[in-house]
Structures are given as C-alpha cells and as structure tokens.
Short mmCIF file of C-alpha atoms in Angstrom, two decimals:
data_model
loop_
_atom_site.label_atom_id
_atom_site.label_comp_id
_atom_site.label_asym_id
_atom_site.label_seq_id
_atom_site.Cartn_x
_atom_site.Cartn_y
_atom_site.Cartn_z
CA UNK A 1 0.00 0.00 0.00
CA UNK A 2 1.81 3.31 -0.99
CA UNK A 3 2.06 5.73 1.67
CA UNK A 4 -0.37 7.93 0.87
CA UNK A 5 -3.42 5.10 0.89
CA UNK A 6 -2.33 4.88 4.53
CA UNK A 7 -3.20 8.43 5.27
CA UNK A 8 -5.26 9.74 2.79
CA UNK A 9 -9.08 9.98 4.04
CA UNK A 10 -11.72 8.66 1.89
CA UNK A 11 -15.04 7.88 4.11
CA UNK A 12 -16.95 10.13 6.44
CA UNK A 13 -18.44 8.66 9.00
CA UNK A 14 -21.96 7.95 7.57
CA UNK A 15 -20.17 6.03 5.15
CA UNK A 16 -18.85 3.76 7.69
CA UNK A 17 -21.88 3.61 9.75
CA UNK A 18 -24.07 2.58 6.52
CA UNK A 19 -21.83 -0.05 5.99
CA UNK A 20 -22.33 -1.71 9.23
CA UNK A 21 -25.80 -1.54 8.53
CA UNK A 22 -25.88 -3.84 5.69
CA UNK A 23 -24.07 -6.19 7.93
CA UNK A 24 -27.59 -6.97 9.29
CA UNK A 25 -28.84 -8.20 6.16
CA UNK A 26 -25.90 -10.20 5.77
CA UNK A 27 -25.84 -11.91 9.05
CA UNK A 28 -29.68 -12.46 9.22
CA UNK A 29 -28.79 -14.92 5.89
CA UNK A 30 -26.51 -16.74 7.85
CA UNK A 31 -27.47 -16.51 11.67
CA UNK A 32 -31.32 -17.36 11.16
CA UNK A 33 -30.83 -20.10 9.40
CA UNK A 34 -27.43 -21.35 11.16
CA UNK A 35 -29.38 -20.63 14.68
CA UNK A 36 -32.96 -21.94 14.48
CA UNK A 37 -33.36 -24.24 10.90
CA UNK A 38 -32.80 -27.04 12.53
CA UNK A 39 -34.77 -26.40 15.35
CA UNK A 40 -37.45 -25.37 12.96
CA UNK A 41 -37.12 -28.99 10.55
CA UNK A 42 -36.80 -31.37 13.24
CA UNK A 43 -39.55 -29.99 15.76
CA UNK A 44 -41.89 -28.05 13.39
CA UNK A 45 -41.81 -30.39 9.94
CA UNK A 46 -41.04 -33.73 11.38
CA UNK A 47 -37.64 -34.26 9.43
CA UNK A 48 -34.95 -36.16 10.99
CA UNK A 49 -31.57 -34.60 12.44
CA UNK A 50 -29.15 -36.56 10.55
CA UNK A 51 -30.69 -37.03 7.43
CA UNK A 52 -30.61 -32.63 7.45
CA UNK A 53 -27.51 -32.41 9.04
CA UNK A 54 -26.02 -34.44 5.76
CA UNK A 55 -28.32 -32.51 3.02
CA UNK A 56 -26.83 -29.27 4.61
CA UNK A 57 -22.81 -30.69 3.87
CA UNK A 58 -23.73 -32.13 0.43
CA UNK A 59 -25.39 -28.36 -0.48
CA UNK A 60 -21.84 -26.93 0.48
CA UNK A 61 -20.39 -29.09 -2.08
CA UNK A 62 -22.23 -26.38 -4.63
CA UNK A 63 -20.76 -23.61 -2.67
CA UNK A 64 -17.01 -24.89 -2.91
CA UNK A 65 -17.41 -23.80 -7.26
CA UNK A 66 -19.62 -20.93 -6.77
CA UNK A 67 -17.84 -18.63 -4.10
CA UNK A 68 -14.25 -18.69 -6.47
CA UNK A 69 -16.53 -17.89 -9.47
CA UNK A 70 -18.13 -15.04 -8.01
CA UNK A 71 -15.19 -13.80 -5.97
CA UNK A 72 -13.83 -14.08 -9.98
CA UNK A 73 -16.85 -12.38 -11.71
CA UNK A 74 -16.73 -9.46 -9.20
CA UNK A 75 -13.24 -8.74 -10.25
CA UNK A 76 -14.01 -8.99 -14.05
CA UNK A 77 -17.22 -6.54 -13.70
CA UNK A 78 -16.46 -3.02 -14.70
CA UNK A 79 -19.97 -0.78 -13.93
CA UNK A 80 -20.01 2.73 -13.76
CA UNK A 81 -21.65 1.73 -10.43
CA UNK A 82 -18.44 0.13 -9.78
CA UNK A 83 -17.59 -4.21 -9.56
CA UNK A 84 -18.76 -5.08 -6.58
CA UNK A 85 -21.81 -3.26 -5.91
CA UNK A 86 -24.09 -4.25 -8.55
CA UNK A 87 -23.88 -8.11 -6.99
CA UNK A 88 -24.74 -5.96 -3.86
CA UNK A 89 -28.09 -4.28 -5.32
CA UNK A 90 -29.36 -7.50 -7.34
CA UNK A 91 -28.35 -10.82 -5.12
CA UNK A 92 -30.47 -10.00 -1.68
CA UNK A 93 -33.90 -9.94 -3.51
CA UNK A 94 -33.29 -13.52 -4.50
CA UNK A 95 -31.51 -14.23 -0.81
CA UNK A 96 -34.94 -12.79 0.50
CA UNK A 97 -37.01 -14.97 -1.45
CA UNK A 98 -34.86 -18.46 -0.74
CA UNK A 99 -34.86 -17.43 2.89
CA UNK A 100 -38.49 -17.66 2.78
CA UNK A 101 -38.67 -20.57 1.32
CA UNK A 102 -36.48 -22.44 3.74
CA UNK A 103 -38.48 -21.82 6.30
CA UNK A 104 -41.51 -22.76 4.69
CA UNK A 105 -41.41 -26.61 4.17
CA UNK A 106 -45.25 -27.37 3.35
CA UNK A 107 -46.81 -29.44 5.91
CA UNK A 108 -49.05 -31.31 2.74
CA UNK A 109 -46.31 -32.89 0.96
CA UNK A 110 -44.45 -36.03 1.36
CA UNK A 111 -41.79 -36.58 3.75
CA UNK A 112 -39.04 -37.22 0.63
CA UNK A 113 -40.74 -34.15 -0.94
CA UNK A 114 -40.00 -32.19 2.14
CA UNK A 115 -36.32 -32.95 2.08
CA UNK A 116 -36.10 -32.07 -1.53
CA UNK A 117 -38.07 -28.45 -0.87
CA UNK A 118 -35.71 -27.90 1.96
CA UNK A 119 -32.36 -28.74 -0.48
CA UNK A 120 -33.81 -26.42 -3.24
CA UNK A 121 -34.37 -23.36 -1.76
CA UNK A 122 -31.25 -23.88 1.18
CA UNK A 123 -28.62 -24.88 -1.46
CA UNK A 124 -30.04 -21.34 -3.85
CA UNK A 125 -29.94 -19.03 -0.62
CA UNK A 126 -26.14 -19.94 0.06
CA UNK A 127 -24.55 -21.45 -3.20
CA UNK A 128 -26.13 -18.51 -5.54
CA UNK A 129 -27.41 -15.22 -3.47
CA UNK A 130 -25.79 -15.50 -0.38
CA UNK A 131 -22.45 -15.90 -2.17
CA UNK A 132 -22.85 -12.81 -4.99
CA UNK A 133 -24.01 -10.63 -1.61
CA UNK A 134 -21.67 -11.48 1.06
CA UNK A 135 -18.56 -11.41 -1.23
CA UNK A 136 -19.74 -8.02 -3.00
CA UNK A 137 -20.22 -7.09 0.22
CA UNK A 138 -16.88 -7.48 2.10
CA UNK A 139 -14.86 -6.88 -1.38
CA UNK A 140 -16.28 -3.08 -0.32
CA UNK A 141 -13.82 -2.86 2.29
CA UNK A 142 -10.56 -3.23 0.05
CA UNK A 143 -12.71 -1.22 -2.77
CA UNK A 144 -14.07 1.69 -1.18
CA UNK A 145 -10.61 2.90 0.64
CA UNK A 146 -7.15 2.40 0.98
CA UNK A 147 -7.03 4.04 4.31
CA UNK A 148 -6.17 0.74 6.68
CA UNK A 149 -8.14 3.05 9.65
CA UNK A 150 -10.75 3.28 7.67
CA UNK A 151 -10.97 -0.49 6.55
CA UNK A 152 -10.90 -1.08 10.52
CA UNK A 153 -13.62 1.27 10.49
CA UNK A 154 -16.13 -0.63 7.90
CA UNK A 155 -15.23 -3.52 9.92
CA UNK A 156 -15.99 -2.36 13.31
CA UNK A 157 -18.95 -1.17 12.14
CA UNK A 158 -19.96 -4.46 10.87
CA UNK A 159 -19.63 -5.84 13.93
CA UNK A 160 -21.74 -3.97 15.11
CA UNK A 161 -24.43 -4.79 13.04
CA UNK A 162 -23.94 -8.41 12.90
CA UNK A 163 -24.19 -8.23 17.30
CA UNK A 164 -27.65 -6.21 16.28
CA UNK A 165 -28.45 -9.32 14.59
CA UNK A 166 -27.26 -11.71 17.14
CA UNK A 167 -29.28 -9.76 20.46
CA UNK A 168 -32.15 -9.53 17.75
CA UNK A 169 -32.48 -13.29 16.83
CA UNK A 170 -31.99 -14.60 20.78
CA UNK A 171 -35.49 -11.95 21.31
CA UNK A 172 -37.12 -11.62 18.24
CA UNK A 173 -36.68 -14.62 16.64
CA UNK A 174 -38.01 -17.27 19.19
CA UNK A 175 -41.25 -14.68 19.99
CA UNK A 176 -41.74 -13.93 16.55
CA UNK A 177 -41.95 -17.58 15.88
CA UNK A 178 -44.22 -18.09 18.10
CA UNK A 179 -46.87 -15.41 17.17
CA UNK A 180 -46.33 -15.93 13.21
CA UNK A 181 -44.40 -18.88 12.84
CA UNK A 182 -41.43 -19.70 11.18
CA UNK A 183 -42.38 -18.64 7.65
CA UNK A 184 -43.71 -15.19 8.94
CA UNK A 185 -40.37 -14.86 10.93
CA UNK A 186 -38.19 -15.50 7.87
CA UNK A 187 -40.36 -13.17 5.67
CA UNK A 188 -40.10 -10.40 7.93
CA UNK A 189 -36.01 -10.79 8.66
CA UNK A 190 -36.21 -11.25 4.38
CA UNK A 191 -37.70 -7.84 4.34
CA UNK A 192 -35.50 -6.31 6.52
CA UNK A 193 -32.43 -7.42 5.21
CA UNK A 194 -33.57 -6.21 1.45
CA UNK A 195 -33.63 -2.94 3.01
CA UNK A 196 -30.74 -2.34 5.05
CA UNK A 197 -28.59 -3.42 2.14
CA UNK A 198 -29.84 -0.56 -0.03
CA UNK A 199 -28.80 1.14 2.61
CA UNK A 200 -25.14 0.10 2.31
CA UNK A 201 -25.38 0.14 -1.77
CA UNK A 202 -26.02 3.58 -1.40
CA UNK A 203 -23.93 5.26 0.77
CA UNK A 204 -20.94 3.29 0.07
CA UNK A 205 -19.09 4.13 -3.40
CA UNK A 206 -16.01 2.52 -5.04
CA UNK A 207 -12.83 4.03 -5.81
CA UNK A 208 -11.92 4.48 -9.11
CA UNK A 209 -9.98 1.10 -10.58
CA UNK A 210 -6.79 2.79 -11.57
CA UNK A 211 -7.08 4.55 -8.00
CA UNK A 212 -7.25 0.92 -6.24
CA UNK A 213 -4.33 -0.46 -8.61
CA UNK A 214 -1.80 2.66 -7.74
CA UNK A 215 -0.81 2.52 -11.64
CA UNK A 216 -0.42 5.29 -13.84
CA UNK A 217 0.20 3.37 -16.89
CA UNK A 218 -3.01 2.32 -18.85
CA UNK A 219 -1.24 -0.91 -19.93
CA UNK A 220 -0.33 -1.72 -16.53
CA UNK A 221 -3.77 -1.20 -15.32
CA UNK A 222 -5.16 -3.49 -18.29
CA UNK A 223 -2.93 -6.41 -16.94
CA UNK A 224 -5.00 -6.06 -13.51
CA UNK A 225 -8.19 -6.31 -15.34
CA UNK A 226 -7.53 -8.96 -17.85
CA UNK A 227 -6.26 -11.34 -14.94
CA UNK A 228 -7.48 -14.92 -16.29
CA UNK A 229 -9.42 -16.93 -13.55
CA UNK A 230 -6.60 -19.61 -13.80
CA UNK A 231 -4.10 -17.17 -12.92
CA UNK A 232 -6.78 -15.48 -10.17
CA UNK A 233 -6.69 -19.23 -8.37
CA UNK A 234 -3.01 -19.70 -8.55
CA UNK A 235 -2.05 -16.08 -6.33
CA UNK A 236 -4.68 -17.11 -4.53
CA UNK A 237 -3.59 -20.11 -3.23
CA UNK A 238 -0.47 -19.43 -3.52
CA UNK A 239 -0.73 -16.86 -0.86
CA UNK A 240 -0.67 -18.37 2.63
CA UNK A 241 -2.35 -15.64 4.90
CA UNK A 242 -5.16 -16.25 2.46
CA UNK A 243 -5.45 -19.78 3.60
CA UNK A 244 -4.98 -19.00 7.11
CA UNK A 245 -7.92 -16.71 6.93
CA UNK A 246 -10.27 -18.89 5.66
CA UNK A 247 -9.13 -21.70 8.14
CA UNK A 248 -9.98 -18.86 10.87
CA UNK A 249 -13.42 -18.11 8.88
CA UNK A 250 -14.72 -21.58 8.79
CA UNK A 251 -13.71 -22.18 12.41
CA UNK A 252 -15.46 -18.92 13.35
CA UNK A 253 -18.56 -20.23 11.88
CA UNK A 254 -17.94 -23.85 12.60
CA UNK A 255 -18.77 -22.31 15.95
CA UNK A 256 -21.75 -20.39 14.76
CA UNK A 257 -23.45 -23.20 12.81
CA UNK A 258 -23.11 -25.35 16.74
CA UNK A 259 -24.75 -22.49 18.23
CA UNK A 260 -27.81 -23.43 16.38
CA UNK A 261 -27.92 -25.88 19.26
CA UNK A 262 -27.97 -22.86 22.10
CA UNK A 263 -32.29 -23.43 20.84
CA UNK A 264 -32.46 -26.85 22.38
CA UNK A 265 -29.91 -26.35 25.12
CA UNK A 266 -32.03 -23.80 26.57
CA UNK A 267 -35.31 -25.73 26.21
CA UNK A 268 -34.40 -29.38 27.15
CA UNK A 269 -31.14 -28.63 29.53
CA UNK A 270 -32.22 -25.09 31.61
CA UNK A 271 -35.84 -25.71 30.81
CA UNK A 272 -36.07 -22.33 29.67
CA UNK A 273 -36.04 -21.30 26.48
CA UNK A 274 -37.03 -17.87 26.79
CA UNK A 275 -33.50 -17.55 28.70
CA UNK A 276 -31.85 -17.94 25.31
CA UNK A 277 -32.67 -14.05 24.56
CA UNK A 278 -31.63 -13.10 28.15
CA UNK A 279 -28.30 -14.99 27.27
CA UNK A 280 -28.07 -12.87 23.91
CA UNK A 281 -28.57 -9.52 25.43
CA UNK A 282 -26.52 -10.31 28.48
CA UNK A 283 -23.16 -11.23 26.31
CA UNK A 284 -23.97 -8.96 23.18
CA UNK A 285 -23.72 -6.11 25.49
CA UNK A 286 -20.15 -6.88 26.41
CA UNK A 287 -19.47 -7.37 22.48
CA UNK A 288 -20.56 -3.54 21.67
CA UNK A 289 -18.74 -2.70 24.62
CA UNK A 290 -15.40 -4.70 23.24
CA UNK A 291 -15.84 -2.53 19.72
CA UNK A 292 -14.64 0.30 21.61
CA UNK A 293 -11.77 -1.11 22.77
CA UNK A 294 -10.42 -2.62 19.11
CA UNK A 295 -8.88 0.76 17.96
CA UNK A 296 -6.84 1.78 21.09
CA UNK A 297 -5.57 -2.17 20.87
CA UNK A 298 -4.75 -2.13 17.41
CA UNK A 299 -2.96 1.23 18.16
CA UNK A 300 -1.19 0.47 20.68
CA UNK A 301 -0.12 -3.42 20.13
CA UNK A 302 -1.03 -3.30 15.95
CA UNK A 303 -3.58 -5.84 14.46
CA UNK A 304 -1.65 -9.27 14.88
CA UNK A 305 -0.80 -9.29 18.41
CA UNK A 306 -4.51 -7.80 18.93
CA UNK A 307 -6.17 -10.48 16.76
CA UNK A 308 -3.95 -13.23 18.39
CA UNK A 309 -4.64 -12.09 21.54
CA UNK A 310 -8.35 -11.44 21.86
CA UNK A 311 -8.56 -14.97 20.05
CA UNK A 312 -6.60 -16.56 22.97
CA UNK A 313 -8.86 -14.76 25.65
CA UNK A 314 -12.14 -15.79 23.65
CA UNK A 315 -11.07 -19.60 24.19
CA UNK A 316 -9.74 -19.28 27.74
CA UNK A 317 -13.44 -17.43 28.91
CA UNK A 318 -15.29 -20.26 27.24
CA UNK A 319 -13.29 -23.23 28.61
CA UNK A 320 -14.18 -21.47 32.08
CA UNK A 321 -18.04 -21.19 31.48
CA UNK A 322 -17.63 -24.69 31.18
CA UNK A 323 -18.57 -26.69 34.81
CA UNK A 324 -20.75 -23.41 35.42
CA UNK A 325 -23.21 -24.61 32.14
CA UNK A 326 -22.54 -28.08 33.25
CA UNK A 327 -24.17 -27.46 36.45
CA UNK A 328 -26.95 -25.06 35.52
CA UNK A 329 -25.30 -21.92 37.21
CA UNK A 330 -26.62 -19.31 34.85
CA UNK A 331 -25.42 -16.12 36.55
CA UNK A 332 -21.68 -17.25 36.52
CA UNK A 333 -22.19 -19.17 33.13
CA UNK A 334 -23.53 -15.83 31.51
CA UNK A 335 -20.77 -13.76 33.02
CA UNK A 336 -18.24 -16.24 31.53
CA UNK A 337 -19.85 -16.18 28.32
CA UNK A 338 -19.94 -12.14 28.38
CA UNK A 339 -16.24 -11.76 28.97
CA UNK A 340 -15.86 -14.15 25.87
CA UNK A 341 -17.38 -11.90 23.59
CA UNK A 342 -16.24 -9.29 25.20
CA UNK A 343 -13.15 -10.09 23.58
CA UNK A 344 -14.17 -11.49 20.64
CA UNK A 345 -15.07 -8.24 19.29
CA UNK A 346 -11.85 -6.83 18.61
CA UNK A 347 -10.35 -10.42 16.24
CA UNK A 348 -14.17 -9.91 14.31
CA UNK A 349 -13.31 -5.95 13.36
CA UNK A 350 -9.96 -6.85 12.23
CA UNK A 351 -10.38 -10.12 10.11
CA UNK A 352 -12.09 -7.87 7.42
CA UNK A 353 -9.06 -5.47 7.30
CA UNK A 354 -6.83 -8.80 7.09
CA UNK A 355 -8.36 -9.90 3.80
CA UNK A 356 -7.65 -6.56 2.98
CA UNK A 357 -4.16 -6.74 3.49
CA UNK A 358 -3.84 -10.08 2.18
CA UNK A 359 -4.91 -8.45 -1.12
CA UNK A 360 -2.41 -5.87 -0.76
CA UNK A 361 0.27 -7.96 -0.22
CA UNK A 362 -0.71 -10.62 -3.39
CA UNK A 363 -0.52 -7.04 -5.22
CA UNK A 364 2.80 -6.02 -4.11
CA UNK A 365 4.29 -9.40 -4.64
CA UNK A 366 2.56 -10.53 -7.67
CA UNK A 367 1.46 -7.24 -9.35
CA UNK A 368 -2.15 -8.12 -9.60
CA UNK A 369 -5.50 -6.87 -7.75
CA UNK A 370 -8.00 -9.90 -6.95
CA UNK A 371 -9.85 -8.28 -4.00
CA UNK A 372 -13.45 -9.96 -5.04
CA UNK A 373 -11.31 -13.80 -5.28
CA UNK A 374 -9.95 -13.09 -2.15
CA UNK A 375 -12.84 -12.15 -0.58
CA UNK A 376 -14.26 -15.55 -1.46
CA UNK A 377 -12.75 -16.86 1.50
CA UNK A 378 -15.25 -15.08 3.84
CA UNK A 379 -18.06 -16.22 1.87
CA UNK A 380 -16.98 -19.99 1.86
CA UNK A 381 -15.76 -19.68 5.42
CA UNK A 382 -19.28 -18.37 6.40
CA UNK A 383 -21.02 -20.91 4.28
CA UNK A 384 -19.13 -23.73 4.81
CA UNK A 385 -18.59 -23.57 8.24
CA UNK A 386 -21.63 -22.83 9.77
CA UNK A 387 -22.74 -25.76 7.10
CA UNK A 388 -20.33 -27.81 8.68
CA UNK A 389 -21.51 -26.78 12.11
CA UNK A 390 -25.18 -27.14 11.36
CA UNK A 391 -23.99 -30.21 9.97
CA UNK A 392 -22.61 -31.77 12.68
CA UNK A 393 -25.17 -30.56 15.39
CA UNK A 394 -27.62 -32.89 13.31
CA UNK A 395 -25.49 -35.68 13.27
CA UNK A 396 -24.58 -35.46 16.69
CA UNK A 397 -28.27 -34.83 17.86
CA UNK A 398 -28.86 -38.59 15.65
CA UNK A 399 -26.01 -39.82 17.43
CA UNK A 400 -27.27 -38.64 21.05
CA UNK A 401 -31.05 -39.91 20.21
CA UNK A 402 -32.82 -36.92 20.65
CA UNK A 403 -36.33 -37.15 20.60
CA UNK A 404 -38.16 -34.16 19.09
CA UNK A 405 -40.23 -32.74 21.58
CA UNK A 406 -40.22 -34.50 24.65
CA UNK A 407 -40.12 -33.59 28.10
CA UNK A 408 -36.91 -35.32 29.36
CA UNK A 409 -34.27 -36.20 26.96
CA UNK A 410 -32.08 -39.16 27.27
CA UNK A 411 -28.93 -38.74 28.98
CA UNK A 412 -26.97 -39.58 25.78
CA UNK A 413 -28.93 -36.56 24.44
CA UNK A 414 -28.07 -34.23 27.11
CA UNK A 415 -24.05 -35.30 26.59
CA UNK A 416 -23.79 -33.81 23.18
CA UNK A 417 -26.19 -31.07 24.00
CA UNK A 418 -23.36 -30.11 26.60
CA UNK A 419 -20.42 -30.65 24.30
CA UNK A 420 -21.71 -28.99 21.09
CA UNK A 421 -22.99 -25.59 23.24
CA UNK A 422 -20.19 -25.60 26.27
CA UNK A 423 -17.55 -27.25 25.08
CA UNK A 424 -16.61 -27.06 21.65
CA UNK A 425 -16.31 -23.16 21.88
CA UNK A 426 -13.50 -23.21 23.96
CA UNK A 427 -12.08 -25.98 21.62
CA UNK A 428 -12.83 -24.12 18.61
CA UNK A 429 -10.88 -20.64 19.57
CA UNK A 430 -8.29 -22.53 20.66
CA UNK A 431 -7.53 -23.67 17.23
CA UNK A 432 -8.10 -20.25 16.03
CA UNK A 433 -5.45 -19.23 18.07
CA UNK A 434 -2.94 -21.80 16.50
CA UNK A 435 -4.06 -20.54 13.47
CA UNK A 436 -3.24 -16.83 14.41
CA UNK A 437 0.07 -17.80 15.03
CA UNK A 438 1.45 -17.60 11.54
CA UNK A 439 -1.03 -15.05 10.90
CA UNK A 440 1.92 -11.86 11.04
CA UNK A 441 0.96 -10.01 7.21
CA UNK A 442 3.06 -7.00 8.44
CA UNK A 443 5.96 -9.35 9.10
CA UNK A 444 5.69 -10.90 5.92
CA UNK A 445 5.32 -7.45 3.92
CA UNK A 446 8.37 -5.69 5.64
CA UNK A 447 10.37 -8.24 4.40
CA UNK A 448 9.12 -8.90 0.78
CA UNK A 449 9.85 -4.76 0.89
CA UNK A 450 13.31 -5.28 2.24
CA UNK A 451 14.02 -7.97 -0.25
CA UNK A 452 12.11 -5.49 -3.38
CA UNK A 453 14.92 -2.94 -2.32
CA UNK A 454 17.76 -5.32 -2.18
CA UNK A 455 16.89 -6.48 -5.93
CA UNK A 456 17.04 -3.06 -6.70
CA UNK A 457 20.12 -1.88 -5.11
#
C-alpha cells in the first residue's frame, strides 16, 4: 500500500456507519438459518436430524465452485456503479425470497418431498445469493478505501451490526416464531435485510480502478483487469495468509453453525427457552462494549498481536463457562460467556481489514489486484462452516437420540447437547489461536519490501 493510501481519508463517518448496517442483512442470511433451521425442521416439519444435518454438507459441495466464481466475476465486472456493488443491489432480492422458502417446508407434501423443498431453496440461498451478496459485500472494504483506519472502520462497524443481529435473533426470533411462525419470521427478517442493504449500496461508493491499482500506466492497469481466472486461483492459493484466513473463517462459523444448538440447550437442559434471549442480550452487550476497545488495541499493540490475543482470551473465557453450564449456574455461566465476547469483538473488526491486506500484499508481490477472489474466503468460510456446524449438530443430535419434543431427553442426548454448546467453543478458539500464530501479514510485507529494495540496489 503506498504511503499515501495509509493516510489519505476517503469515508466520512456515515459512510462507515451505513456499511455496518448492511451487515444486518448479511448476518440475518446466515445466523437465522445457522441458529434456528434445525430447530425449525426437526420440531416443526417432522424431518430427521441426521438425514438434514447431511443434506446441509452435500449443499456446500455447490458452494465450494460458486464462491471462487463469483469472488472471480466481481473482479471482471467493470460498472459505472463500480464491480462489486451491482452483486450488492441484485443478489439480496433472491436471498430474501430463498430465505423464505427455507423456512416454509409445506406441511401437505411427502416426507421425501420435504427434504427435496428444503435442499432447493437452502442450497439457492447460500450457493447462488448469499455468495454474490456477502462477497460483493466485504470486497467493499478493500474497494471503497485504501485508508487501513478506515478499513478497521467498515469492519468495526460491521460488527456492530452483525451483534444487532445476534441480540435480535436470541429476542425476536423465538417470539416472533411463536406469534407468526417460522415462515412469517423469515419473511419479515427477508424484508429487513432487502432494506438495510440498499442502505449500504447507497452510501458506500467505489474508488476508481486505476485509483485501487496505484498505476499510472493504462497498460499496466489493463494487466490487472484482464487477470485470467486460472491465474486469479493460482495467487490465490499461492498466498498463505489467504489460507490462514479462511481456516480462521470456517472455524469462526464452525462455531456459529453449533450455536444453532444454544435453541435446544435452553429448552431441554435449563428448561427455559425464553432464557436464550436473556443470554443474547446479556453477552452482546459486552461485544458492543469490546468494539470500543479494538482501535486503542490495534494502536497500541497493531492488528496481529490484537487479533492473536483477543482470540486466545475468547477460548480461555469459554473453557471457564464450562462446569458453570454443566451445572446449571446461569449467573456465573452468563458472566463467563460475556467476557468471551467481550473479547471477541476486537479479532471480528480486524479479520475484514486482514483480507484486505492479504490483497495488498498478493498485489505487491505478484502485481495483480483480486480483491473480489480473495474475498471468497469469507463467503466460503461463512457458508461452509456454519454448514459444517449445522452439519454436525444434526449428526450429533442422531447420534445422542434426541427425541423431538419430549419432556426429558435421554442422557446420551443431554451429553452432546453439553459438548456442542459448552464445550466445543473453547475448543474451537483454541484452534483459532494456533491458526493466528502464523497469521503476522506485516511481518511478511516488511520483508518482501526489504528484499524489493535489495533487488534493486
């Protein structure tokens, strides 16, 4: 990044903030389904855990093509409304519409036919809409400004609409359900999400290309343009912090997708499951309250030891809510669970910027600009691992014998209950932290600089 993209200001603040408001549309396609689908299929339609819990991971197998092609496409578009943003405008009408439609399984047809309806309209809302949305979407951060304040910015500004999502859901969701039903619930969050990202689409604008590519040279910036989608998957993979971000991404939302369980933990373990939007409140609180504290961290210890670190205190706060959900405390449990996201906030404003300088620092080494391919790995880390996590909460369920519905689970039941909501969080950021480890961009760019001026000496 040259010098003056560092400094240089190119948002106000409303740019930022409407930003973060599209986050809510974009979380409300992944949390609402990740959080209460299978609640909704096994207890409301009759369908069986495992049998979803599979149809979920084979639908990702769709995703695995599509997220690279769009994260190509995006790069190849050239709009006068700029190359990501029209895949913002178009894509959430159609997310809006398959959202619906998950949620609406009809009662009247056959039990096969009911898997199949399910498959249909979950495999279009992730593998098609979702995908040209959430990667238009966080390609805006690397396309919008070169300031890396400002990046953090769009980012911590996300967060905080995707923890407005996450308070809203635990409340709104499970009463909403309950007076409309799950098809109302989804239409409404449809509607809502439609809306708050033409909010984003239009008071977020792109930088001019040959701005982004720092070329003067009109040959130069065709080369950037023209990149083939061969080449675009080679720098990809070929750069390592890319990788290491998505391995972060899909264990971020291999944790969301098991918090789809948090529904049935509430209502067969506490016996309460209107506790499960006391729980939201009480630790997204904390997470607003951690937002505040991301700049002055990244400022004063810079983005990989602050990433690294809030990732280590994440894991260490869940392993100790641990014996206090095992034993029903809820007070201490909640407490334990609020310092966790507490700290989690600062590691979710930064991974945006990351990708950003991932980008950067495929440009500087390679010479070419593939922000919308490289934000593919947010969209398949999303996807896929809240897939994965969904996934596995229906196998595990299958593997526990729950029994949709009754009064007492078996104890097998309650075991993976336990595991997949209490334990596997603190098992899950501890991997992250591994992860983080080789995670040092600025590292890694100071010395391709270093070796840049040695060639040139």
């Amino acid at each position: 990044m040259s010098e003056q993209g560092t400094t240089k200001k190119y948002l106000k603040l409303y740019n930022q903030v409407g930003y973060g408001i599209g986050a809510m549309g974009t979380n409300i396609l992944y949390a609402l389904p990740s959080y209460f689908i299978m609640i909704y299929l096994t207890d409301s339609v009759g369908l069986k855990p495992g049998i979803i819990g599979t149809l979920m991971v084979v639908s990702k197998l769709f995703d695995g093509v599509t997220d690279v092609i769009c994260g190509n496409l995006i790069d190849k578009t050239h709009t006068k409304m700029g190359k990501a943003r029209p895949w913002l405008l178009f894509s959430m009408f159609g997310a809006a519409i398959c959202l619906f439609g998950s949620f609406a399984v009809p009662a009247q047809l056959a039990q096969t036919a009911q898997y199949v309806w399910f498959f249909f309209f979950y495999t279009f809302l992730n593998a098609i809409f979702y995908t040209a949305s959430g990667i238009a979407y966080n390609s805006l951060t690397a396309l919008a400004t070169k300031n890396e304040n400002e990046r953090v910015g769009m980012g911590t500004w996300s967060v905080v609409g995707g923890y407005i999502v996450q308070i809203a859901l635990g409340y709104v969701g499970v009463a909403l359900s309950s007076a409309i039903g799950w098809s109302g619930t989804a239409a409404v969050f449809g509607v809502f999400a439609v809306l708050v990202n033409l909010v984003t689409f239009f008071t977020v604008k792109e930088l001019p290309e040959e701005e982004l590519a720092e070329v003067s040279e009109k040959k130069e910036t065709d080369t950037v343009q023209k990149i083939s989608f061969l080449m675009s998957m080679k720098l990809l993979f070929s750069n390592r912090f890319y990788l290491l971000i998505l391995s972060t991404y899909l264990l971020v939302y291999v944790y969301a997708g098991l918090s789809s369980v948090g529904a049935y933990w509430f209502t067969y373990i506490l016996g309460d499951v209107d506790k499960l939007g006391v729980y939201s409140m009480c630790v997204g609180i904390p997470a607003y309250l951690g937002i505040l504290i991301n700049v002055p961290l990244v400022k004063k210890f810079g983005m990989y030891k602050t990433v690294f670190g809030t990732i280590m205190l994440t894991g260490i706060f869940f392993a100790l809510a641990v014996p206090f959900g095992v034993a029903g405390n809820f007070v201490p449990f909640v407490v334990m669970g609020a310092l966790a996201n507490l700290f989690s906030s600062p590691y979710n404003c930064c991974l945006n910027t990351m990708i950003a300088k991932a980008s950067d620092y495929t440009f500087h080494k390679d010479g070419y600009r593939i922000d919308g391919t490289m934000y593919s790995c947010t969209s398949v880390g999303i996807k896929v691992g809240s897939a994965l996590g969904t996934g596995l909460t229906g196998w595990l369920l299958e593997l526990g014998h729950y029994v949709a519905g009754a009064e007492v689970q078996p104890a097998s039941s309650i075991a993976v209950l336990n595991f997949m909501f209490l334990v596997a969080p603190a098992i899950v950021f501890c991997l992250m932290g591994v992860l983080c480890g080789f995670m040092n961009i600025d590292k890694a760019e100071a010395k391709l600089r270093e070796k840049k001026r040695a060639s040139e000496a």
